Structures are given as structure tokens and as C-alpha cells.
CSV table of C-alpha atoms and ligand atoms in Angstrom, one decimal:
chain,number,residue,atom,x,y,z
A,1,MET,CA,20.5,-12.8,-13.8
A,2,ALA,CA,22.3,-16.2,-14.0
A,3,ASP,CA,20.5,-17.4,-10.9
A,4,VAL,CA,17.0,-17.1,-12.3
A,5,ILE,CA,15.5,-20.5,-13.1
A,6,PRO,CA,14.2,-20.4,-16.7
A,7,PHE,CA,10.5,-19.9,-16.8
A,8,ASP,CA,9.8,-23.2,-18.7
A,9,GLN,CA,11.8,-25.2,-16.4
A,10,ARG,CA,10.1,-24.6,-13.1
A,11,ASP,CA,8.4,-27.1,-10.9
A,12,GLY,CA,4.7,-27.5,-10.0
A,13,SER,CA,1.7,-26.8,-12.1
A,14,LEU,CA,0.0,-24.0,-14.0
A,15,TRP,CA,-3.5,-23.5,-15.4
A,16,TYR,CA,-3.8,-24.0,-19.1
A,17,ASP,CA,-7.0,-24.0,-21.1
A,18,GLY,CA,-9.2,-25.1,-18.3
A,19,ARG,CA,-7.1,-27.3,-16.1
A,20,LEU,CA,-4.0,-27.6,-14.1
A,21,VAL,CA,-1.1,-29.1,-16.0
A,22,PRO,CA,2.4,-29.9,-15.0
A,23,TRP,CA,4.4,-26.6,-15.4
A,24,LYS,CA,7.1,-28.1,-17.8
A,25,ASP,CA,4.4,-29.6,-20.1
A,26,ALA,CA,2.6,-26.3,-20.7
A,27,LYS,CA,3.8,-26.0,-24.2
A,28,THR,CA,2.6,-24.4,-27.4
A,29,HIS,CA,3.7,-25.0,-31.1
A,30,VAL,CA,6.1,-22.7,-32.7
A,31,LEU,CA,3.6,-22.0,-35.4
A,32,THR,CA,1.4,-20.1,-33.0
A,33,HIS,CA,-0.3,-16.9,-34.3
A,34,GLY,CA,0.3,-15.1,-31.0
A,35,LEU,CA,4.1,-15.6,-31.5
A,36,HIS,CA,4.2,-14.5,-35.1
A,37,TYR,CA,1.6,-11.8,-35.2
A,38,GLY,CA,1.4,-10.5,-31.6
A,39,SER,CA,-2.1,-11.7,-31.2
A,40,SER,CA,-1.6,-12.0,-27.4
A,41,VAL,CA,-2.9,-10.1,-24.4
A,42,PHE,CA,-1.9,-10.5,-20.8
A,43,GLU,CA,-2.0,-9.4,-17.2
A,44,GLY,CA,0.2,-9.1,-14.3
A,45,GLN,CA,-1.1,-8.9,-10.8
A,46,ARG,CA,0.4,-9.5,-7.3
A,47,ILE,CA,-0.8,-11.8,-4.5
A,48,TYR,CA,-0.2,-10.5,-1.0
A,49,GLY,CA,-0.7,-12.7,2.1
A,50,GLY,CA,-2.8,-15.1,-0.1
A,51,THR,CA,-5.1,-12.4,-1.6
A,52,ILE,CA,-4.8,-11.4,-5.2
A,53,TYR,CA,-5.0,-7.5,-5.3
A,54,LYS,CA,-7.7,-6.2,-7.6
A,55,LEU,CA,-8.1,-9.7,-9.2
A,56,LYS,CA,-11.5,-8.8,-10.6
A,57,GLU,CA,-10.2,-5.6,-12.2
A,58,HIS,CA,-7.3,-7.4,-13.8
A,59,THR,CA,-9.5,-10.1,-15.2
A,60,GLN,CA,-11.9,-7.3,-16.5
A,61,ARG,CA,-8.9,-5.7,-18.3
A,62,LEU,CA,-7.8,-9.1,-19.7
A,63,PHE,CA,-11.2,-9.5,-21.3
A,64,LYS,CA,-11.3,-5.9,-22.5
A,65,SER,CA,-7.9,-6.3,-24.1
A,66,ALA,CA,-8.8,-9.6,-25.7
A,67,GLU,CA,-12.1,-7.9,-27.1
A,68,THR,CA,-10.0,-5.0,-28.5
A,69,LEU,CA,-8.0,-7.5,-30.4
A,70,GLY,CA,-11.1,-9.4,-31.6
A,71,MET,CA,-10.4,-12.4,-29.4
A,72,THR,CA,-13.2,-14.1,-27.5
A,73,ILE,CA,-11.9,-15.8,-24.3
A,74,PRO,CA,-13.6,-19.1,-24.1
A,75,PHE,CA,-14.2,-18.8,-20.3
A,76,THR,CA,-16.2,-16.4,-18.1
A,77,GLN,CA,-14.6,-13.8,-16.0
A,78,ASP,CA,-15.6,-15.7,-12.9
A,79,GLN,CA,-13.9,-18.9,-14.3
A,80,ILE,CA,-10.7,-16.9,-14.8
A,81,ASN,CA,-10.9,-15.4,-11.4
A,82,GLN,CA,-11.2,-18.9,-9.9
A,83,ALA,CA,-8.4,-20.1,-12.2
A,84,CYS,CA,-6.1,-17.5,-10.9
A,85,ILE,CA,-6.8,-18.5,-7.3
A,86,GLU,CA,-6.1,-22.2,-8.3
A,87,ALA,CA,-2.8,-21.2,-10.1
A,88,ALA,CA,-1.6,-19.5,-6.9
A,89,GLU,CA,-2.9,-22.2,-4.5
A,90,VAL,CA,-1.4,-25.1,-6.5
A,91,GLN,CA,2.0,-23.5,-6.2
A,92,ASN,CA,1.3,-22.7,-2.6
A,93,ILE,CA,2.2,-19.0,-3.2
A,94,LYS,CA,0.9,-16.5,-0.8
A,95,ASP,CA,3.1,-13.6,-1.8
A,96,GLY,CA,4.0,-13.5,-5.5
A,97,TYR,CA,3.0,-12.6,-9.1
A,98,LEU,CA,0.4,-14.0,-11.4
A,99,ARG,CA,0.6,-13.9,-15.2
A,100,PRO,CA,-2.6,-14.6,-17.1
A,101,VAL,CA,-2.1,-14.7,-21.0
A,102,ALA,CA,-4.6,-15.2,-23.8
A,103,PHE,CA,-3.4,-15.8,-27.3
A,104,ARG,CA,-4.3,-17.1,-30.8
A,105,GLY,CA,-3.3,-20.7,-31.5
A,106,SER,CA,-2.0,-22.5,-34.6
A,107,GLU,CA,-4.9,-23.3,-36.8
A,108,MET,CA,-4.1,-20.4,-39.2
A,109,MET,CA,-0.7,-18.8,-40.0
A,110,ALA,CA,-1.2,-15.6,-41.9
A,111,VAL,CA,-2.5,-12.1,-41.0
A,112,SER,CA,-6.0,-13.3,-41.1
A,113,ALA,CA,-6.7,-15.7,-38.2
A,114,GLN,CA,-10.4,-15.7,-37.6
A,115,ASN,CA,-10.6,-19.5,-36.9
A,116,THR,CA,-7.8,-19.8,-34.4
A,117,THR,CA,-8.5,-21.2,-31.0
A,118,ILE,CA,-8.0,-18.7,-28.2
A,119,HIS,CA,-5.8,-20.2,-25.5
A,120,VAL,CA,-5.5,-19.0,-21.9
A,121,ALA,CA,-2.8,-19.8,-19.4
A,122,ILE,CA,-2.2,-18.6,-15.9
A,123,ALA,CA,1.1,-19.1,-14.0
A,124,CYS,CA,2.0,-17.9,-10.6
A,125,TRP,CA,5.5,-17.5,-9.2
A,126,PRO,CA,7.3,-15.8,-6.3
A,127,TRP,CA,8.4,-12.3,-7.2
A,128,PRO,CA,9.5,-10.2,-4.2
A,129,SER,CA,10.1,-6.7,-5.8
A,130,TYR,CA,10.5,-5.5,-9.4
A,131,PHE,CA,13.5,-3.4,-8.4
A,132,SER,CA,15.8,-4.4,-5.6
A,133,PRO,CA,14.9,-3.0,-2.1
A,134,ALA,CA,18.2,-1.1,-2.0
A,135,GLU,CA,17.6,0.4,-5.4
A,136,LYS,CA,14.1,1.3,-4.4
A,137,LEU,CA,15.0,3.4,-1.3
A,138,LYS,CA,17.5,5.6,-3.1
A,139,GLY,CA,15.3,5.9,-6.2
A,140,ILE,CA,16.0,4.3,-9.5
A,141,ARG,CA,17.6,6.0,-12.5
A,142,LEU,CA,15.7,6.3,-15.8
A,143,ASP,CA,17.0,6.9,-19.3
A,144,ILE,CA,14.9,8.6,-21.9
A,145,ALA,CA,13.5,6.2,-24.3
A,146,ARG,CA,14.1,6.5,-28.1
A,147,TYR,CA,10.6,5.3,-29.0
A,148,ARG,CA,7.4,7.0,-28.2
A,149,ARG,CA,4.0,5.8,-27.1
A,150,PRO,CA,1.8,5.7,-30.2
A,151,ALA,CA,-1.5,7.6,-30.7
A,152,ALA,CA,-4.8,6.0,-30.0
A,153,ASP,CA,-5.5,6.0,-33.8
A,154,THR,CA,-2.2,4.2,-34.5
A,155,ALA,CA,-2.4,1.2,-32.1
A,156,PRO,CA,-4.9,-0.2,-29.5
A,157,VAL,CA,-3.1,1.7,-26.8
A,158,HIS,CA,-5.5,0.8,-23.9
A,159,ALA,CA,-5.1,-3.0,-24.3
A,160,LYS,CA,-2.4,-4.8,-22.4
A,161,ALA,CA,-1.4,-6.3,-25.7
A,162,ALA,CA,2.0,-8.1,-26.2
A,163,GLY,CA,2.7,-6.2,-29.4
A,164,LEU,CA,2.8,-2.8,-27.6
A,165,TYR,CA,5.6,-4.1,-25.5
A,166,MET,CA,8.0,-4.5,-28.5
A,167,ILE,CA,9.3,-0.9,-28.2
A,168,CYS,CA,9.3,-1.2,-24.3
A,169,THR,CA,11.8,-4.1,-24.4
A,170,ILE,CA,14.0,-2.3,-27.0
A,171,CYS,CA,14.1,0.8,-24.8
A,172,LYS,CA,14.5,-1.1,-21.6
A,173,HIS,CA,17.5,-3.1,-23.0
A,174,GLU,CA,19.1,0.1,-24.2
A,175,ALA,CA,18.6,1.7,-20.8
A,176,GLU,CA,20.0,-1.2,-19.0
A,177,ALA,CA,23.0,-1.4,-21.3
A,178,LYS,CA,23.8,2.2,-20.2
A,179,GLY,CA,23.4,1.3,-16.5
A,180,TYR,CA,19.9,2.7,-16.0
A,181,ALA,CA,17.1,0.7,-14.3
A,182,ASP,CA,14.4,1.6,-16.9
A,183,ALA,CA,13.5,4.2,-19.5
A,184,LEU,CA,10.8,7.0,-19.5
A,185,MET,CA,8.9,7.1,-22.8
A,186,PHE,CA,7.3,10.3,-24.2
A,187,ASP,CA,4.3,10.0,-26.3
A,188,TYR,CA,3.7,10.7,-30.0
A,189,ARG,CA,3.1,14.5,-29.2
A,190,GLY,CA,6.3,14.7,-27.1
A,191,TYR,CA,4.6,14.7,-23.7
A,192,VAL,CA,5.8,12.7,-20.8
A,193,ALA,CA,4.0,9.3,-21.0
A,194,GLU,CA,5.2,6.4,-18.8
A,195,ALA,CA,8.0,4.0,-18.1
A,196,THR,CA,8.4,0.7,-20.1
A,197,GLY,CA,6.0,-1.1,-17.7
A,198,ALA,CA,4.8,1.4,-15.1
A,199,ASN,CA,3.0,4.8,-14.9
A,200,VAL,CA,4.8,8.0,-13.7
A,201,PHE,CA,4.0,10.6,-11.1
A,202,PHE,CA,5.7,13.8,-10.1
A,203,VAL,CA,5.5,16.0,-7.0
A,204,GLN,CA,5.6,19.8,-7.1
A,205,GLU,CA,4.9,21.7,-3.8
A,206,GLY,CA,2.8,19.0,-2.3
A,207,VAL,CA,0.7,18.4,-5.3
A,208,LEU,CA,0.8,15.2,-7.4
A,209,HIS,CA,1.1,15.6,-11.2
A,210,THR,CA,0.6,12.7,-13.6
A,211,PRO,CA,0.1,12.4,-17.4
A,212,ILE,CA,-3.5,11.8,-18.7
A,213,PRO,CA,-3.5,8.1,-19.8
A,214,ASP,CA,-5.0,8.9,-23.3
A,215,CYS,CA,-2.4,6.8,-25.2
A,216,PHE,CA,-1.2,4.3,-22.6
A,217,LEU,CA,-2.5,2.1,-19.9
A,218,ASN,CA,-4.5,3.7,-17.1
A,219,GLY,CA,-2.8,1.4,-14.6
A,220,LEU,CA,-4.7,-0.2,-11.8
A,221,THR,CA,-1.9,0.8,-9.4
A,222,ARG,CA,-2.0,4.4,-10.8
A,223,GLN,CA,-5.8,4.4,-10.0
A,224,SER,CA,-5.1,3.1,-6.5
A,225,VAL,CA,-2.5,5.7,-5.8
A,226,ILE,CA,-4.7,8.5,-7.0
A,227,ALA,CA,-7.5,7.4,-4.8
A,228,ILE,CA,-5.1,7.0,-1.8
A,229,ALA,CA,-3.7,10.5,-2.4
A,230,LYS,CA,-7.1,12.1,-2.7
A,231,ALA,CA,-8.4,10.3,0.4
A,232,ARG,CA,-5.4,11.9,2.3
A,233,GLY,CA,-6.2,15.3,1.0
A,234,VAL,CA,-3.4,15.4,-1.5
A,235,LYS,CA,-4.4,17.3,-4.8
A,236,VAL,CA,-3.8,15.3,-7.9
A,237,VAL,CA,-3.5,17.0,-11.3
A,238,GLU,CA,-3.9,14.7,-14.4
A,239,ARG,CA,-2.6,16.8,-17.3
A,240,HIS,CA,-0.2,16.9,-20.3
A,241,ILE,CA,3.4,17.2,-18.9
A,242,GLU,CA,6.2,18.8,-21.2
A,243,PRO,CA,9.6,17.1,-20.6
A,244,GLU,CA,11.2,20.4,-19.6
A,245,GLU,CA,8.7,20.7,-16.8
A,246,MET,CA,10.6,17.9,-15.1
A,247,LYS,CA,13.1,20.4,-14.0
A,248,ASP,CA,10.5,21.9,-11.6
A,249,PHE,CA,9.4,18.7,-10.0
A,250,SER,CA,11.0,17.7,-6.6
A,251,GLU,CA,9.9,14.0,-6.4
A,252,CYS,CA,9.1,11.4,-8.9
A,253,PHE,CA,7.8,7.7,-8.7
A,254,LEU,CA,6.6,4.9,-10.8
A,255,THR,CA,3.4,2.8,-10.2
A,256,GLY,CA,2.6,-0.6,-11.4
A,257,SER,CA,1.4,-4.0,-10.2
A,258,ALA,CA,4.9,-5.3,-10.5
A,259,ALA,CA,6.8,-2.0,-9.7
A,260,GLU,CA,4.3,-1.0,-6.9
A,261,VAL,CA,5.4,2.5,-5.9
A,262,THR,CA,9.0,2.9,-7.0
A,263,PRO,CA,10.9,6.2,-6.2
A,264,VAL,CA,12.9,7.7,-9.0
A,265,SER,CA,15.9,9.8,-8.5
A,266,GLU,CA,16.9,10.6,-12.0
A,267,ILE,CA,15.5,10.9,-15.6
A,268,GLY,CA,17.9,11.8,-18.2
A,269,PRO,CA,19.3,15.3,-17.2
A,270,TYR,CA,16.5,15.8,-14.5
A,271,ARG,CA,17.1,15.0,-10.7
A,272,PHE,CA,14.6,14.2,-8.0
A,273,LYS,CA,14.9,13.4,-4.3
A,274,PRO,CA,12.5,10.8,-3.0
A,275,GLY,CA,10.7,12.7,-0.2
A,276,THR,CA,7.9,12.6,2.3
A,277,LEU,CA,5.0,12.4,-0.2
A,278,THR,CA,6.6,9.5,-2.1
A,279,GLU,CA,7.4,7.7,1.0
A,280,THR,CA,3.9,8.2,2.5
A,281,LEU,CA,2.3,6.9,-0.7
A,282,MET,CA,4.7,3.9,-0.9
A,283,ASN,CA,3.7,2.9,2.6
A,284,ALA,CA,0.0,3.6,2.2
A,285,TYR,CA,0.0,1.5,-1.0
A,286,ALA,CA,1.8,-1.3,0.9
A,287,ASP,CA,-1.0,-1.2,3.6
A,288,GLU,CA,-3.8,-1.0,1.0
A,289,VAL,CA,-2.6,-4.1,-0.9
A,290,ARG,CA,-2.2,-6.2,2.3
A,291,GLY,CA,-5.6,-5.0,3.7
A,292,ALA,CA,-7.6,-5.8,0.4
A,293,ALA,CA,-10.6,-8.1,1.0
A,294,LYS,CA,-10.2,-11.6,-0.4
A,295,VAL,CA,-11.8,-11.9,-3.8
A,296,SER,CA,-13.6,-15.2,-4.0
A,297,ALA,CA,-14.9,-16.3,-7.5
B,301,LIG,N1,2.1,0.9,-18.2
B,301,LIG,C1,2.6,-0.3,-18.8
B,301,LIG,C2,3.2,-0.2,-20.1
B,301,LIG,C3,2.6,-1.5,-18.0
B,301,LIG,O1,3.1,-2.6,-18.5
B,301,LIG,C4,2.0,-1.4,-16.7
B,301,LIG,C5,2.0,-2.7,-15.9
B,301,LIG,N2,0.8,-3.5,-16.2
B,301,LIG,C6,1.5,-0.2,-16.3
B,301,LIG,C7,1.5,0.8,-17.1
B,301,LIG,C8,0.8,-0.2,-14.9
B,301,LIG,O2,-0.4,-0.9,-15.0
B,301,LIG,P1,-0.9,-1.6,-13.5
B,301,LIG,O3,-0.8,-0.6,-12.5
B,301,LIG,O4,-2.4,-2.0,-13.9
B,301,LIG,O5,-0.1,-2.9,-13.3
């Protein structure tokens, strides 16, 4: 990806600790607790036609994730909603991606970090599609990840916390090195869980099957797609799914704010053919995000 401008070298401004600052000046010290100990939570949401989809829900999740890590964000949710709007407006981005992040600062540098400042930054940039359009239509290929999603008594699994992505990056890199687009992770029990940054759905005889999000994020896109499917009379079954069951599913797709609805053609030894239901939900989700009411803070 040689043509990607490094993220610290972009033009414009971003929101940092209560004000807009020049993008290239939005720096933090190397002795930052969030960097050393993973005391960092973040969000990722898309803006479509000038409207941030599910803005309030993303901000709520950011606050919930921070609270789970014992971090008090020094702003109100309304202020963060407004800051997201400003971060998009200042870059003049109508279609793109927003990344709010909250992390512990540098006042203490050890496991204990009660007195650190909680910093918040929000940046917005253009991001057409997580996977390339050509890849999307034929379905992406997934490897099977070496690491598993941990149990709810092993890690704060419902927080969108930076630390939980350590295993995702390792698995995604391994998958990419083998020519796959992403990797499917099982959970600590061996059930199908999710991809490294998106939830997973399967189709069997017109019915949607998706894992119960009891040890990973119940994605906002997942919730949208379930609601869209149900509104169309499609039956949705949330249940534990054994890996071997994947041989009986005809279609498969991923959901996520970045991934949107992305058809899958292959997971390890299992094959799927992106079909009518996947395509219908992909288009219905595209309509839904563009028709969303503008959230004003
Ligand atoms: N699981 C993981 C690990 C993710 O990173 C994401 C993306 N935030 C999701 C699921 C999907 O969540 P959402 O639909 O809320 O973006």
C-alpha cells in the first residue's frame, strides 16, 4: 500500500482534547500509558452523504468501553457527538470514516495509572471501502485464525479496546501473508466467533445464522443487518455455531462499520457462493446508511 499517505502526515485538522488542531501537530509523547499498557479505547464509524451513521450509538459505545477500562472521558457524549461532526466538517468530508480514540496519558508509567489524564482525539478521512469493490462482489477469502476470542472472564470482551486487537493484527497479517483478505476467529470454546474486525453471518435455506456475541462485539452493523433482515421477514437465528457446520451454509458475509456488508466466498476449507440474500442485505444496508436521519448534537 505504497500510495497511502502516512496517517501522521496528512493535511488539515483533527479534534484533540477539546479543540481542532493542525493534523500534523496532533502528537503524544512516547511515554504514554495507552501505548505501553493498552489503556486505549476507540470507535470507527462512517459518514455517508454528510451524515454520520449511528453517531450516538458509537459515542455511547466509546463511553461504555472507556468505563469498562476505568477511564472517565472528560467530555459529555453530546460534546463528543459535536466533536465528530466538527472533525468531519473541518476536513470537508461527506463520505468517509471517523476514528475517535480515548487513551491514558503520560503522568504515570507503570501498571497502575490512576492519575493519568484521559485524552480524546477524533480524526476523519476518506475511506471508500474496506475491501476493494471487485473483491467485494466475488466474495473475499478468509483464513482460519490461530488465536481465539477470549472468554468474558478473561478480558473485557465487549469493550472496543485497543488491547483486544493485538491478536487480530497478528492473525490478519498471517492471513494476508498467505494471500487471504482476512481471518475468521473461533472463540475460546471453539465456536465460530467473528473476523478480525467484523461480525459474521451465514445463510442456510433462506435463514440467517450468526454467532451469539457473548465474547466479542455485538457490532452496530450486525444489529442493523439483523433488524433489516427481520423487517423483510427473514428469519435470524443467533446461536453457537460449530466450525464443521460451515459445510452446510450456502452464503456467508461479514458486517462492520468499515466492512459494511462484505460477501465471503471461502473460509479455510469451506466454500460459499454470494447469493440473493447476501446481495439483498448488502443493498438494503447501503440504502439504510444513506437514509439515516442527520444526528445533530
Ligand atoms: N468485531 C470487531 C473485532 C470489530 O473491530 C468490529 C468493528 N468495530 C466489529 C466486530 C463490528 O462492529 P461495528 O459493526 O459496530 O462496526
